[in-house]
Every structure is written in C-alpha cells, then in structure tokens.
Coordinates of C-alpha atoms in Angstrom, one line a residue:
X274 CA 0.0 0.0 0.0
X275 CA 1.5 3.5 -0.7
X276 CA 2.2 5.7 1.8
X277 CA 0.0 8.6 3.1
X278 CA 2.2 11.8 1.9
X279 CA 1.3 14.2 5.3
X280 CA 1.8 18.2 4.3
X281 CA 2.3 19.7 7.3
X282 CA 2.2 23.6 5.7
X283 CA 1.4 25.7 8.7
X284 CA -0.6 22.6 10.4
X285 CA 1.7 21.4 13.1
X286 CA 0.5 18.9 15.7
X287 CA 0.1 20.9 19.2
X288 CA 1.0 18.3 22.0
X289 CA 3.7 16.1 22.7
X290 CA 0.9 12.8 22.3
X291 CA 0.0 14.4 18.8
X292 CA 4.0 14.2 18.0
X293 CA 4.2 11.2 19.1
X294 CA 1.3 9.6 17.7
X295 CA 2.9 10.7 14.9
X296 CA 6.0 8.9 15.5
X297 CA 4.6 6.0 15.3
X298 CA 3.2 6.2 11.9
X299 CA 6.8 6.9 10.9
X300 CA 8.5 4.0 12.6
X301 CA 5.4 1.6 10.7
X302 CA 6.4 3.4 7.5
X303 CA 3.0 4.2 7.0
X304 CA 3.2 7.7 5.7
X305 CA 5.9 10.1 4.5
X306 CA 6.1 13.7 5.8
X307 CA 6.0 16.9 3.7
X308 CA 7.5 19.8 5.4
X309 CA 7.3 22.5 3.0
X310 CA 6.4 25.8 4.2
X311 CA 7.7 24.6 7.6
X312 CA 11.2 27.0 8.4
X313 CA 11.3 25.5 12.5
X314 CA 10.4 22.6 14.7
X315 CA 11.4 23.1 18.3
X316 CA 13.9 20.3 19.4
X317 CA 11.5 18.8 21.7
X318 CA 8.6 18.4 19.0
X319 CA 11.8 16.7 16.7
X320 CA 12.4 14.2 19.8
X321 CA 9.0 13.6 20.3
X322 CA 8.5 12.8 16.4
X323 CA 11.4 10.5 16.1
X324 CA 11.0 9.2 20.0
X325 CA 9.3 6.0 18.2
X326 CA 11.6 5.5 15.3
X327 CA 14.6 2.9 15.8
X328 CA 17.6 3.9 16.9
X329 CA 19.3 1.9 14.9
X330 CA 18.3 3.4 11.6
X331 CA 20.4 4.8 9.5
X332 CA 20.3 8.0 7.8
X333 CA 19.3 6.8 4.4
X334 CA 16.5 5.2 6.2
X335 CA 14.7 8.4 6.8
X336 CA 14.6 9.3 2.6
X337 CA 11.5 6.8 2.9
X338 CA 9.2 8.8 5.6
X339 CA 10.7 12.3 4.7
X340 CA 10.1 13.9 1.6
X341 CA 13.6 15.5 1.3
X342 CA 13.3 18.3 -1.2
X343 CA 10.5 19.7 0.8
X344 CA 12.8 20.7 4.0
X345 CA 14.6 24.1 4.1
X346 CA 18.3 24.7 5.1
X347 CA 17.2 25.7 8.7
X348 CA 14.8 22.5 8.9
X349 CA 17.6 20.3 7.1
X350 CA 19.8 20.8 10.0
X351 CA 17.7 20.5 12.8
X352 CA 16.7 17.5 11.8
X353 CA 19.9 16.5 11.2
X354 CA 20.7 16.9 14.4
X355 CA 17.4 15.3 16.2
X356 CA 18.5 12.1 14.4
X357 CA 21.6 12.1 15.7
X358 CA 20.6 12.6 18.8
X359 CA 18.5 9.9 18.6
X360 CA 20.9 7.3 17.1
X361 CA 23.1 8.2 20.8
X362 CA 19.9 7.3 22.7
X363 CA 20.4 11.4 23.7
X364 CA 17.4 13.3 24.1
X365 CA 18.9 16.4 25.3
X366 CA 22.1 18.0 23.5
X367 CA 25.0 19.4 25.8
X368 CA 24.2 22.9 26.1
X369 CA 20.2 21.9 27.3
X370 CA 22.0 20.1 30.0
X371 CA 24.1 22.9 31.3
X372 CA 26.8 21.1 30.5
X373 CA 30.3 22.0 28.6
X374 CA 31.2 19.1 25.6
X375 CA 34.6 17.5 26.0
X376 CA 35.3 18.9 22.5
X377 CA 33.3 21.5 20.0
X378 CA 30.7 19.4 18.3
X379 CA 31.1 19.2 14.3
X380 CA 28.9 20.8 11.8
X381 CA 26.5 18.5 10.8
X382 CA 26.4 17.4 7.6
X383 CA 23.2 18.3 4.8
X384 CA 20.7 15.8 5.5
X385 CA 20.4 15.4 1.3
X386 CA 23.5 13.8 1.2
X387 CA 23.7 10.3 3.3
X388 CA 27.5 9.8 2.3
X389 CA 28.7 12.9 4.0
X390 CA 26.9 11.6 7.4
X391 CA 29.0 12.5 10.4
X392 CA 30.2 9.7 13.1
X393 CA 27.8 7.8 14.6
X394 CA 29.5 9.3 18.3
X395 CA 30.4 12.3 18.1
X396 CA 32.6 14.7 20.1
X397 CA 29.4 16.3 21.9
X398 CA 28.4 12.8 22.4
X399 CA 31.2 11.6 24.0
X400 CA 31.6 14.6 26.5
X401 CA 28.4 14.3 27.1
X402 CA 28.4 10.4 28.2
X403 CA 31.8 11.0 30.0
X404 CA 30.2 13.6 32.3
X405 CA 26.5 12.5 32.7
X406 CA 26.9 8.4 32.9
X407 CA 23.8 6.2 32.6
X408 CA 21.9 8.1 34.8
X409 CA 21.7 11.0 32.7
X410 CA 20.8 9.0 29.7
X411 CA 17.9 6.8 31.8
X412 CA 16.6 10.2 33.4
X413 CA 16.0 11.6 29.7
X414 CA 14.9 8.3 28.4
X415 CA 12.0 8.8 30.8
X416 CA 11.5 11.4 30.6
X417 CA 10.9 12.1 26.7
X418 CA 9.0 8.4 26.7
X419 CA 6.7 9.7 29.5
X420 CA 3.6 11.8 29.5
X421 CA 4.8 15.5 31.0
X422 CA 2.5 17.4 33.4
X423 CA 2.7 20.5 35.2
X424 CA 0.9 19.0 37.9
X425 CA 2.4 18.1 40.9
X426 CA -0.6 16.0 42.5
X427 CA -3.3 14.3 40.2
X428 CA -6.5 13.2 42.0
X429 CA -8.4 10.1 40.4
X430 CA -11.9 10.6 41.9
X431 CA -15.0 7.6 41.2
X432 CA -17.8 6.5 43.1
X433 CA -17.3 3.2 43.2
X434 CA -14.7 1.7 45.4
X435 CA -10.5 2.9 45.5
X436 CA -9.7 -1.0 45.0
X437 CA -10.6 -0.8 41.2
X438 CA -8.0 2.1 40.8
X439 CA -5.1 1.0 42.6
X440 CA -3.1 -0.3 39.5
X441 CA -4.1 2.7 37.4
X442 CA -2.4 4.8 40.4
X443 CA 0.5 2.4 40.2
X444 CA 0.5 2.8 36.4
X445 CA 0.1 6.8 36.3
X446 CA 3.0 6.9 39.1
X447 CA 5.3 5.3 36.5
X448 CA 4.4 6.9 33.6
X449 CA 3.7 10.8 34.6
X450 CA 6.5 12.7 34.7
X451 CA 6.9 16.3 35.4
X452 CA 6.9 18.7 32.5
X453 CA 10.9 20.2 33.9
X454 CA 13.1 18.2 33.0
X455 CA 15.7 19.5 36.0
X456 CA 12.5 18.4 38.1
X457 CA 12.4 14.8 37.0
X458 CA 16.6 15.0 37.0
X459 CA 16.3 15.9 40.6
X460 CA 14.0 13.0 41.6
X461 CA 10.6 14.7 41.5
X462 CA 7.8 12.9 41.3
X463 CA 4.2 13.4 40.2
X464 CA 1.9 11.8 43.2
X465 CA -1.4 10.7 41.9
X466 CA -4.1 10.2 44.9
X467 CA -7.3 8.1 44.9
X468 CA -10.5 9.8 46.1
X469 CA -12.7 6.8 46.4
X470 CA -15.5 5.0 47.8
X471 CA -14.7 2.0 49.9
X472 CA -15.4 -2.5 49.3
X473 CA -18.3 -1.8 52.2
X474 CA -20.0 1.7 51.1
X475 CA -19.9 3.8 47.4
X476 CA -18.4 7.0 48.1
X477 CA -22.4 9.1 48.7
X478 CA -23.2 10.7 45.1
X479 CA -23.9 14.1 46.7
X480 CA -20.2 14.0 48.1
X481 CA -19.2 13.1 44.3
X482 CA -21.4 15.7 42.6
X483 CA -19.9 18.4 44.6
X484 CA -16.7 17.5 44.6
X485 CA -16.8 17.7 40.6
X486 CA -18.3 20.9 41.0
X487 CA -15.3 22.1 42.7
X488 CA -13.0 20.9 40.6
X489 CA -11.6 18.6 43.2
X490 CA -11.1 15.7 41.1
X491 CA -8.5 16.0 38.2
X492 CA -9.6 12.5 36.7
X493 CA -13.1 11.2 37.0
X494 CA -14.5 8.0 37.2
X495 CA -18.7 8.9 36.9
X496 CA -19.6 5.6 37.0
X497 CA -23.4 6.6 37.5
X498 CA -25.0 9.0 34.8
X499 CA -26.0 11.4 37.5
X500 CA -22.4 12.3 38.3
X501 CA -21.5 12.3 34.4
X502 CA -24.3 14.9 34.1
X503 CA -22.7 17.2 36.7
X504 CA -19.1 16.4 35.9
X505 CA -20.4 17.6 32.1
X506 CA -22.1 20.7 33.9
X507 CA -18.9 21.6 35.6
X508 CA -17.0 22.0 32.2
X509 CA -15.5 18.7 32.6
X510 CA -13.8 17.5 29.1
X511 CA -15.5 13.3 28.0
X512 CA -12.2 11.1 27.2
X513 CA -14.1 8.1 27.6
X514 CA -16.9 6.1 29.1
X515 CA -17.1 3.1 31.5
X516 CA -18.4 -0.3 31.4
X517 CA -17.0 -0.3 27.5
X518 CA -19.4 -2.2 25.2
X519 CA -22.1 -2.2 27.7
X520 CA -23.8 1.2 25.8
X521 CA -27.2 2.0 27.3
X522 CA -29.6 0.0 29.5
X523 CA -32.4 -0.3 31.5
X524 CA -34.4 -0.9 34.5
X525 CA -37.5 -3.1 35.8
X526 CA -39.9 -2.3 37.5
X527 CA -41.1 -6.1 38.7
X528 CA -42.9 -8.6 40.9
X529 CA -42.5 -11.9 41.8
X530 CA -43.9 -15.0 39.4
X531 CA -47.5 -15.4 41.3
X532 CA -47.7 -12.1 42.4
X533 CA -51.5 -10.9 41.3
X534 CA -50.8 -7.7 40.2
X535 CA -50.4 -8.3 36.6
X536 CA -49.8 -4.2 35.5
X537 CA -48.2 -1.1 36.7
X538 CA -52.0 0.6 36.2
X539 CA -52.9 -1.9 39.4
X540 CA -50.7 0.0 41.7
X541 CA -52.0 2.1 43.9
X542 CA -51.1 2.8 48.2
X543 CA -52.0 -0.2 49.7
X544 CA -48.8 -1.6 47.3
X545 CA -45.2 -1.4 49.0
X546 CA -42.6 -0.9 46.7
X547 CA -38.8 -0.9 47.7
X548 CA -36.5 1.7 46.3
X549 CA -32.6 1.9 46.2
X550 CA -30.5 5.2 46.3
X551 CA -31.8 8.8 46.3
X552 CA -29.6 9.5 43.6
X553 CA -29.5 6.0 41.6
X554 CA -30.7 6.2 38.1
X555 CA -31.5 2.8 37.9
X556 CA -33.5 2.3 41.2
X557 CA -35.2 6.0 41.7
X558 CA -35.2 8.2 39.1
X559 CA -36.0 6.0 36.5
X560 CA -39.0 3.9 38.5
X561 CA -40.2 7.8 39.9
X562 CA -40.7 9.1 36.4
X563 CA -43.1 6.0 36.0
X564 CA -44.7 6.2 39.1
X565 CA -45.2 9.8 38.2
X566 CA -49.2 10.4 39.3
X567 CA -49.2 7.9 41.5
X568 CA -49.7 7.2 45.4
X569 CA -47.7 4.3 46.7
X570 CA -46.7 3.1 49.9
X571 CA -42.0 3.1 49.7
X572 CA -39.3 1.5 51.5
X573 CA -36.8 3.9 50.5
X574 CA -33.0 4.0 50.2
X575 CA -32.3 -0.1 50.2
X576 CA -29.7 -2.1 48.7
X577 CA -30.0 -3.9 46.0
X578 CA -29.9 -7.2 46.7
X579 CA -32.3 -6.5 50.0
X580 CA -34.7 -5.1 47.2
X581 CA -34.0 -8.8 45.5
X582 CA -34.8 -10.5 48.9
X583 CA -37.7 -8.1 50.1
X584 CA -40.2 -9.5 46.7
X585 CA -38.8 -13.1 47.0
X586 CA -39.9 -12.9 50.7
X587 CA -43.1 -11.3 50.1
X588 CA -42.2 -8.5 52.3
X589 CA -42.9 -6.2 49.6
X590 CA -45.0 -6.0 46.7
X591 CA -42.9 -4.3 43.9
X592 CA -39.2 -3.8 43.7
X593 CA -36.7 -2.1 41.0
X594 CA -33.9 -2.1 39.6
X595 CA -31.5 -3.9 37.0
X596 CA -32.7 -7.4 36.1
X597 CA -30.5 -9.7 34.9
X598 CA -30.7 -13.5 33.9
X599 CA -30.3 -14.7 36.9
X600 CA -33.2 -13.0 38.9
X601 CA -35.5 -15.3 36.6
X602 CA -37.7 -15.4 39.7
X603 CA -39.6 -12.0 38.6
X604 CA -41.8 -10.7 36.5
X605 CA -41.8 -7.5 34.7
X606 CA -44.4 -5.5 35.0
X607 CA -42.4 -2.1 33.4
X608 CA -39.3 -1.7 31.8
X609 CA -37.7 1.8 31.7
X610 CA -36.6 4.0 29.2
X611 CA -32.7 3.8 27.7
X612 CA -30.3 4.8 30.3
X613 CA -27.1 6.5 29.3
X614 CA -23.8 4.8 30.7
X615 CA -21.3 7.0 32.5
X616 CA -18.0 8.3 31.2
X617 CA -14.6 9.3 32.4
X618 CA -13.7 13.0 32.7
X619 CA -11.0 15.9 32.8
X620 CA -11.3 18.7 35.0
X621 CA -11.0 22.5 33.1
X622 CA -8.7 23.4 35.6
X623 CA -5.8 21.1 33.7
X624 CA -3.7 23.0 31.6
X625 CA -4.3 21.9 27.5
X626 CA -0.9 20.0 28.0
X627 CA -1.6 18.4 30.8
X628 CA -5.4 17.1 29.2
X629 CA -3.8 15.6 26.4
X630 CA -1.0 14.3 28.3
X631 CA -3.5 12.7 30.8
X632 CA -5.5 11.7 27.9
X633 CA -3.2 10.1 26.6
X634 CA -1.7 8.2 29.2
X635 CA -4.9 6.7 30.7
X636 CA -6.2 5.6 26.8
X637 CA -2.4 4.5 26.2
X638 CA -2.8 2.5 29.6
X639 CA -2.5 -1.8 29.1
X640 CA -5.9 -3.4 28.1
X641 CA -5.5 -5.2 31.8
X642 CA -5.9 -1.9 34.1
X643 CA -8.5 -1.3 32.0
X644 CA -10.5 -4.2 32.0
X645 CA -13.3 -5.0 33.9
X646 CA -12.3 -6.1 37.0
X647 CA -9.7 -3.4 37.4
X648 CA -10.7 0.1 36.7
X649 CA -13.6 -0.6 33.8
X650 CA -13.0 1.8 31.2
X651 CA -12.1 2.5 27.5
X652 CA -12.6 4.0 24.6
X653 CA -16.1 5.2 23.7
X654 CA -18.2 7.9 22.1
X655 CA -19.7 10.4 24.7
X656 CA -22.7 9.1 26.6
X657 CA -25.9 11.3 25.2
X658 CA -27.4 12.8 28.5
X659 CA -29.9 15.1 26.6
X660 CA -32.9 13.1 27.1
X661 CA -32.1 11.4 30.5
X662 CA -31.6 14.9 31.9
X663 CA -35.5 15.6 31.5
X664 CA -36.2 12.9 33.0
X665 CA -34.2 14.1 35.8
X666 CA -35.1 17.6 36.2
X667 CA -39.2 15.9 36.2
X668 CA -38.0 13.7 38.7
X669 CA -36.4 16.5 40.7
X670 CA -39.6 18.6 40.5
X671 CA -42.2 15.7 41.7
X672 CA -38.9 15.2 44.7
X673 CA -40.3 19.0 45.7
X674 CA -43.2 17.8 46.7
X675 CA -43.1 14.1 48.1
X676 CA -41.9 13.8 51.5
X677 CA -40.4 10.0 51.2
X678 CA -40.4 10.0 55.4
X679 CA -44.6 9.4 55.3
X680 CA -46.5 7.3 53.9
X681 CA -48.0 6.6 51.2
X682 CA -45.6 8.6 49.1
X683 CA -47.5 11.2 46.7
X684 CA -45.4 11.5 43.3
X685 CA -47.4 14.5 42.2
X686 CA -47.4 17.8 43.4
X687 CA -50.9 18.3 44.5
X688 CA -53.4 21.5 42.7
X689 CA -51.8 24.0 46.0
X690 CA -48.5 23.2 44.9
X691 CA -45.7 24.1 42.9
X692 CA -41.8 23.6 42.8
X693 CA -39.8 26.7 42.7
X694 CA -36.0 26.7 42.0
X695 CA -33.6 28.3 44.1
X696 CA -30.0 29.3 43.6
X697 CA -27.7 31.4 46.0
X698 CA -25.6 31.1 49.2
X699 CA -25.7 30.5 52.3
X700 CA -25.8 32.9 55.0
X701 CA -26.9 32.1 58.3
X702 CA -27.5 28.9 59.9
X703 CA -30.1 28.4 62.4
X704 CA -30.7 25.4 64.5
X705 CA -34.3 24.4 65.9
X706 CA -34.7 21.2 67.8
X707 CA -33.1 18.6 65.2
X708 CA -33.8 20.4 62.5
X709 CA -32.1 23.7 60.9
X710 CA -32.6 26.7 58.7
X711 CA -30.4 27.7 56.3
X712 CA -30.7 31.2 55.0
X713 CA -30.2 31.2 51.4
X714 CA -29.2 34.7 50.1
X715 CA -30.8 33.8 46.0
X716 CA -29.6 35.8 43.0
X717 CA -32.8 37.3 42.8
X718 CA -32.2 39.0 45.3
X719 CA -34.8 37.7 47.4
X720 CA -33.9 35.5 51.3
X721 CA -34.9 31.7 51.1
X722 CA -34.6 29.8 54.8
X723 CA -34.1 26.2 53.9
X724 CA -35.7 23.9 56.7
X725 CA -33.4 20.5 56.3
X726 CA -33.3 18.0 59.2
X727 CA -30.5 15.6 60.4
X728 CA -31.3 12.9 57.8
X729 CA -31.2 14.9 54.8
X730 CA -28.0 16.6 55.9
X731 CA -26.8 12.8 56.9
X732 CA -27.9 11.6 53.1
X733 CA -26.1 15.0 51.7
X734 CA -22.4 13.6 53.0
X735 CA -21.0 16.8 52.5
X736 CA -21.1 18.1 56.3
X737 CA -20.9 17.1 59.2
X738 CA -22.4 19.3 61.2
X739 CA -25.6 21.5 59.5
X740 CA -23.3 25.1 60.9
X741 CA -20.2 24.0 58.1
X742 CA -23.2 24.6 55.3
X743 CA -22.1 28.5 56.0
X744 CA -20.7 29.8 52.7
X745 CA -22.3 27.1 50.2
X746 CA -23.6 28.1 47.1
X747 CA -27.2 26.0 46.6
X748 CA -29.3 24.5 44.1
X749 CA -32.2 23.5 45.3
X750 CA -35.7 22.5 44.2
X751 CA -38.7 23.0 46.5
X752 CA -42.7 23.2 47.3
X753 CA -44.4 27.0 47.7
X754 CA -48.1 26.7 47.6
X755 CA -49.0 28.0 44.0
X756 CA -48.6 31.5 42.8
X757 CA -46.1 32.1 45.7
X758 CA -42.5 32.5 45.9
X759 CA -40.0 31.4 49.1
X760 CA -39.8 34.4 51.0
X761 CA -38.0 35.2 54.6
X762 CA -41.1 34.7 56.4
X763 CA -42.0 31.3 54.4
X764 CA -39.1 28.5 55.1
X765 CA -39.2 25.9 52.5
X766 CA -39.0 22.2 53.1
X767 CA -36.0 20.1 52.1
X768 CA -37.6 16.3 52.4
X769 CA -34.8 14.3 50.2
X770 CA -31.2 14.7 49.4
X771 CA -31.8 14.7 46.0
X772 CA -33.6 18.1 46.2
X773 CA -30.7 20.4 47.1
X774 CA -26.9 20.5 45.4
X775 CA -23.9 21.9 47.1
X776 CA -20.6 23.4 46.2
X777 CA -18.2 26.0 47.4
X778 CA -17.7 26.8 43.9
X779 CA -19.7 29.3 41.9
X780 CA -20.3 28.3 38.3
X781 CA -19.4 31.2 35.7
X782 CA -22.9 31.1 34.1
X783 CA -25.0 31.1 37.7
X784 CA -26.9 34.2 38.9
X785 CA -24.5 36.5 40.4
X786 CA -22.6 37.2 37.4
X787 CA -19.0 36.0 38.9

C-alpha cells in the first residue's frame, strides 16, 4: 500500500501525544512527511517525532518517511541533528544540560546527502556520556518516553470503590512525569491520589457531585450517569466512558412470578414498593418518572440485593432495579426508558498540556488496568445525556413535593403546589430542635430559609455538622403553595437529598454574574 504523503504547511501537531502519535506512523512506515512551508520545529517536537523511530536506523532510512526536497536549510539541520541525537539514545544536546562538551561538536552534515553523514558518536556525544553516565541517559529516556505534566498532584476521583483504581495509580505513578526536565533529573515525582469509595460503602453521590463541582477531582471516574451529568455541567472534558461495550440500558420495575398484580395501572397505596438510592438512576429516578401520578406506599433508600430479597420474601409488593438473567424469579411489569452509561472526565482546571497528556496516558494504559475487574473503562463515544436529563429535572420537580419520610408517598405535586427553583448562598445557619434553617441569600435577590433535618443533611455527606453549610452556594428545588415564591417569612422544606446540590464553587454562568 502506498504511503499517506502528510503536508504539514502551517498545520503542526500541538501536544507532545499528537507528536508522538505521529512517531509511530513513521517508525510503521505508513506515511511520508511533507515539510514544506515549515522554516522550524522546536527540538523537543523533533524528539518527540522521532522518539518511536529505531535507533538503529540509519540516515538513508529516513529518505522513505521524509520527503527531502520539501525541508529548508534551517529544517535540514535540525533534523539532522534530532536524528543524531536519537541514534546516541540522547534526548537532550550538551548545552540543554548545562553542561560543557569534552570537544566542540562538528557541523553536521546536509541531511540530502547520506555519504557525507557525520560519526555515529560524536565529540558532543562523547563529553556528554563522559560527564552525565547512565543516569543521565535513563533520566532523559524517561523522561521524553513519559507523559509531562505540570501538575504536581493528580487526584483520580469515582464512586465506586478505590480497590478498582489501585493499578491505574501504580500505572500513572510510573508513567507521569513532570513537565521540567531538571524536576524529574532531581527525583521529583508526580503523586497521583485516589479519592474513592470503599469494598463496604460507594463513596455518597452528593459528596461526588460536589466534589466535581469544585473541581476537586483531576480525573473522574462517573460511574453513574448522575455524576457524568454534573461532571459535564462543571466543564469537565468526556475522554471516555465506562463499562466499554455495555452502551445504554435499562431498568424493571417487577414482581415476583405469582404475584397478582399483573400491571403497573394496578398499583396504587396499599402496594409497597422498595426503592434503592436517592440518587441512583436505575432504582429512583427511572421507576419515579413512572410512578409519576401515583400514590404508593416506599421502603426507601435499600440495597440492592435487599430489594432482590424483600419480593422473593413477600415482604414487599414491587421492587426495581436492574434485572439480569439470573433473577429469573420476577416478573416484569415495566421496563424503563434507555439509560445512558457513565464516562470518564477531565477537570478544566488542567492546563491543554496536561489534558492531552492525561488523555493520553490513561487511553495508552495496558488493556488489563483497564479491563473490567480493574478500573472498567475505555474508549467510547460520549454518553448522550440530553434526554435522560428531562427525566431528571421531572423527577427533581415531583422530589419538591413528596416527603419520602410518610407514607403513602404522593409523586405528584398536589393543585396548592408548585416547585420553585432556588439558587444562591448560604448565610446564616439556624438550629431548631433537630432540624435547621439555612438562609439562602438567591440571585434574585430575594432570602430563602431552607428547613433540612438531620437525615437529609446525613444523606447529603457533605457536612458534618448543618453550621459548616455557611458559605455554600445551593441549588435546590422545592414546594411553595402556587402562585407564591420562598420568602424570609415562608421557610421551604428540604424532604430528600436529591432536592438540594452543594458546592463551594460558583459556576461562571449562575446568577450573580462571577
């Protein structure tokens, strides 16, 4: 097959992974590189380009992947010189080093003319080896081969539990290097931390969302479409998506085999029903959104598998969640809409350089840290949230006005009602008994007391005490009879979780205009 003929012109890759990328091409012999129009390459793009070719080569080798009438005098001898660093396993020349060469190094010869090629080991080489030893040449081995960051710390943040992580940590500690080459000389290392959740407990997804919303986490693991959607609302960059290959999926609402209620139009409060998470997508959103209009008696926030147990035991009448072959014990009476998987994320406050290098390194990373029963991601296009955030934000508004701690549960605002949003910050903190009010200062201007009680703030995971809330910005979604607004002298009632999101960070695009 003929080789691709790449005209760079005044296209130049713009990251050390696009360089190298590109490198590899070149040592495959796939395409052949047009450099017209091009006058200068810094040295480091030149290493980077040739950091995959053979050292071994020699110089008429490169006639096949470099279209040699296209390079200038300028270009000619700089890449001249790249190769021959290259060919002495040097990434850096003398001078970049700080150091003095034994002898003055020749003039290299025309890259045009192979027979005029200077000494494999030069002077300049030589010095160089005499002075810096091994070490030298291992440090800038691993340097150029590694992915360079400016970071000195790189958080890895998921839901699920640190375990799955622990040989991507081990992996990134390797390969990330910092960006200074005198940096990684002197021993500097680039830590990379796990934020996680635990074997026994998921780290809480209201502790996740705001975490993402402050930009805690430099890498994250969603894992749940609820946290993708935030991570995606905080400016987060999609590099790829867990559970690869598993795409979208859904959820049951079910009973068991002889149970007699044979639709979901049977359903009314004298049925139990056993719910997971606040925040799962799979065992409350989803099943809320078809429940929507109805009155049914809830055993909220359960496990899953107790949810499993509670309908084989006849404990409850109806349970959700994910069905799969082996729970052939139930029958469907519903199942839901597509859910979108989750992905994996960048934070915006990485440098460009630092993205791609990132990027690169966890896509790069072996198929085995990857896999499955290790971290559980790969390549993937970007998980489509557009329609499962409606369902959300109808969810969110039928939350405003069912209080999950009586039952039966009404998942309908009643004719009085209506959910208002409201967005501002914290100012005062009042406590009443066990419960507390929260005095939210809202961009409009207006003052919003939040009444929240010990279990929502336990279910939040944010806090630990309702007086550290001083400061948050909110995002809350709430009950006003209709036609009214939350005032000062009207407190608003927080019943779930899932009603209010908290972050010390303001978002650019909120309210007040910061």
């Amino acid at each position: 097959m003929p080789k691709k003929s790449l005209v760079f012109r005044n296209a130049l890759p713009s990251s050390s992974a696009e360089w190298r990328a590109l490198s590899q091409r070149l040592a495959h012999r796939e395409i052949c590189l047009d450099f017209t129009g091009i006058d200068s390459i810094s040295d480091r793009d030149l290493d980077d380009l040739l950091s995959a070719v053979p050292r071994e080569w020699d110089f008429s080798e490169y006639e096949g992947i470099i279209a040699i009438d296209s390079l200038s005098s300028s270009m000619d001898e700089s890449l001249h010189q790249a190769i021959e660093r290259r060919k002495n396993a040097v990434s850096l020349t003398p001078l970049k080093l700080g150091l003095k060469p034994a002898v003055p190094p020749p003039k290299p010869a025309p890259f045009r003319s192979p027979s005029l090629r200077p000494s494999l080991v030069g002077g300049a080489a030589l010095g160089l080896l005499a002075v810096t030893g091994a070490f030298t040449l291992f440090k800038a081995y691993t340097f150029f081969t590694g992915y360079r960051v400016s970071q000195q710390r790189v958080v890895i943040g998921a839901v699920n539990a640190s375990n799955s992580y622990k040989t991507l940590q081990a992996y990134l500690e390797q390969k990330l290097v910092p960006d200074d080459f005198w940096k990684h000389f002197r021993g500097e290392q680039v830590q990379v931390a796990i934020d996680a959740g635990t074997p026994e407990r998921d780290l809480a997804y209201p502790q996740a969302i705001s975490l993402v919303n402050e930009h805690q986490w430099d890498v994250a693991f969603a894992y749940s479409p609820i946290v993708g959607i935030a991570a995606e609302d905080a400016g987060y960059e999609t590099i790829g998506v867990m559970f690869p290959g598993q795409g979208q999926y859904q959820a049951s609402i079910f009973v068991s085999k002889n149970s007699s209620i044979q639709s979901l139009d049977q359903i009314n409060e004298k049925h139990t029903v056993a719910m997971g998470d606040f925040f799962s997508a799979s065992k409350f959103y989803m099943p809320s959104y078809e429940f929507y209009g109805r009155r049914i008696t809830v055993l909220s926030n359960i496990p899953t598998q107790e949810i499993f147990n509670l309908v084989r035991k006849g404990k409850v009448d109806i349970g959700v969640g994910i069905l799969t072959k082996e729970e052939s014990d139930f029958r469907v009476l519903k199942q839901s809409r597509d859910i979108p998987s989750s992905g994996v994320y960048l934070s915006p406050k990485l440098t460009a350089s630092d993205q791609q290098e990132l990027k690169a390194a966890l896509l790069n990373a072996p198929e085995e840290i990857k896999s499955r029963k290790q971290a559980n991601y790969g390549k993937g296009e970007k998980p489509d949230f557009e329609y499962f955030r409606g369902i959300v934000r109808r969810v969110q508004e039928i939350m405003a006005c069912s209080d999950f701690r009586k039952n039966p549960v009404d998942f309908f605002c009643g004719p009085a009602q209506t959910a208002v949003r409201i967005e501002g910050r914290i100012n005062g903190v009042e406590q009443k008994g066990n419960d507390y009010y929260a005095v939210v200062n809202q961009f409009n201007g207006q003052i919003c007391p939040l009444h929240i009680t010990d279990e929502v703030l336990k279910g939040l995971s944010i806090v630990d005490s309702a007086f550290k809330l001083q400061g948050y910005y909110v995002d809350a979604i709430a009950a006003v009879p209709k036609g009214s607004q939350c005032t000062k002298q009207t407190p608003v009632e927080i019943f779930q979780p899932n009603q209010i999101e908290l972050s010390r960070r303001l978002d650019a695009d909120r309210g007040s205009g910061s």
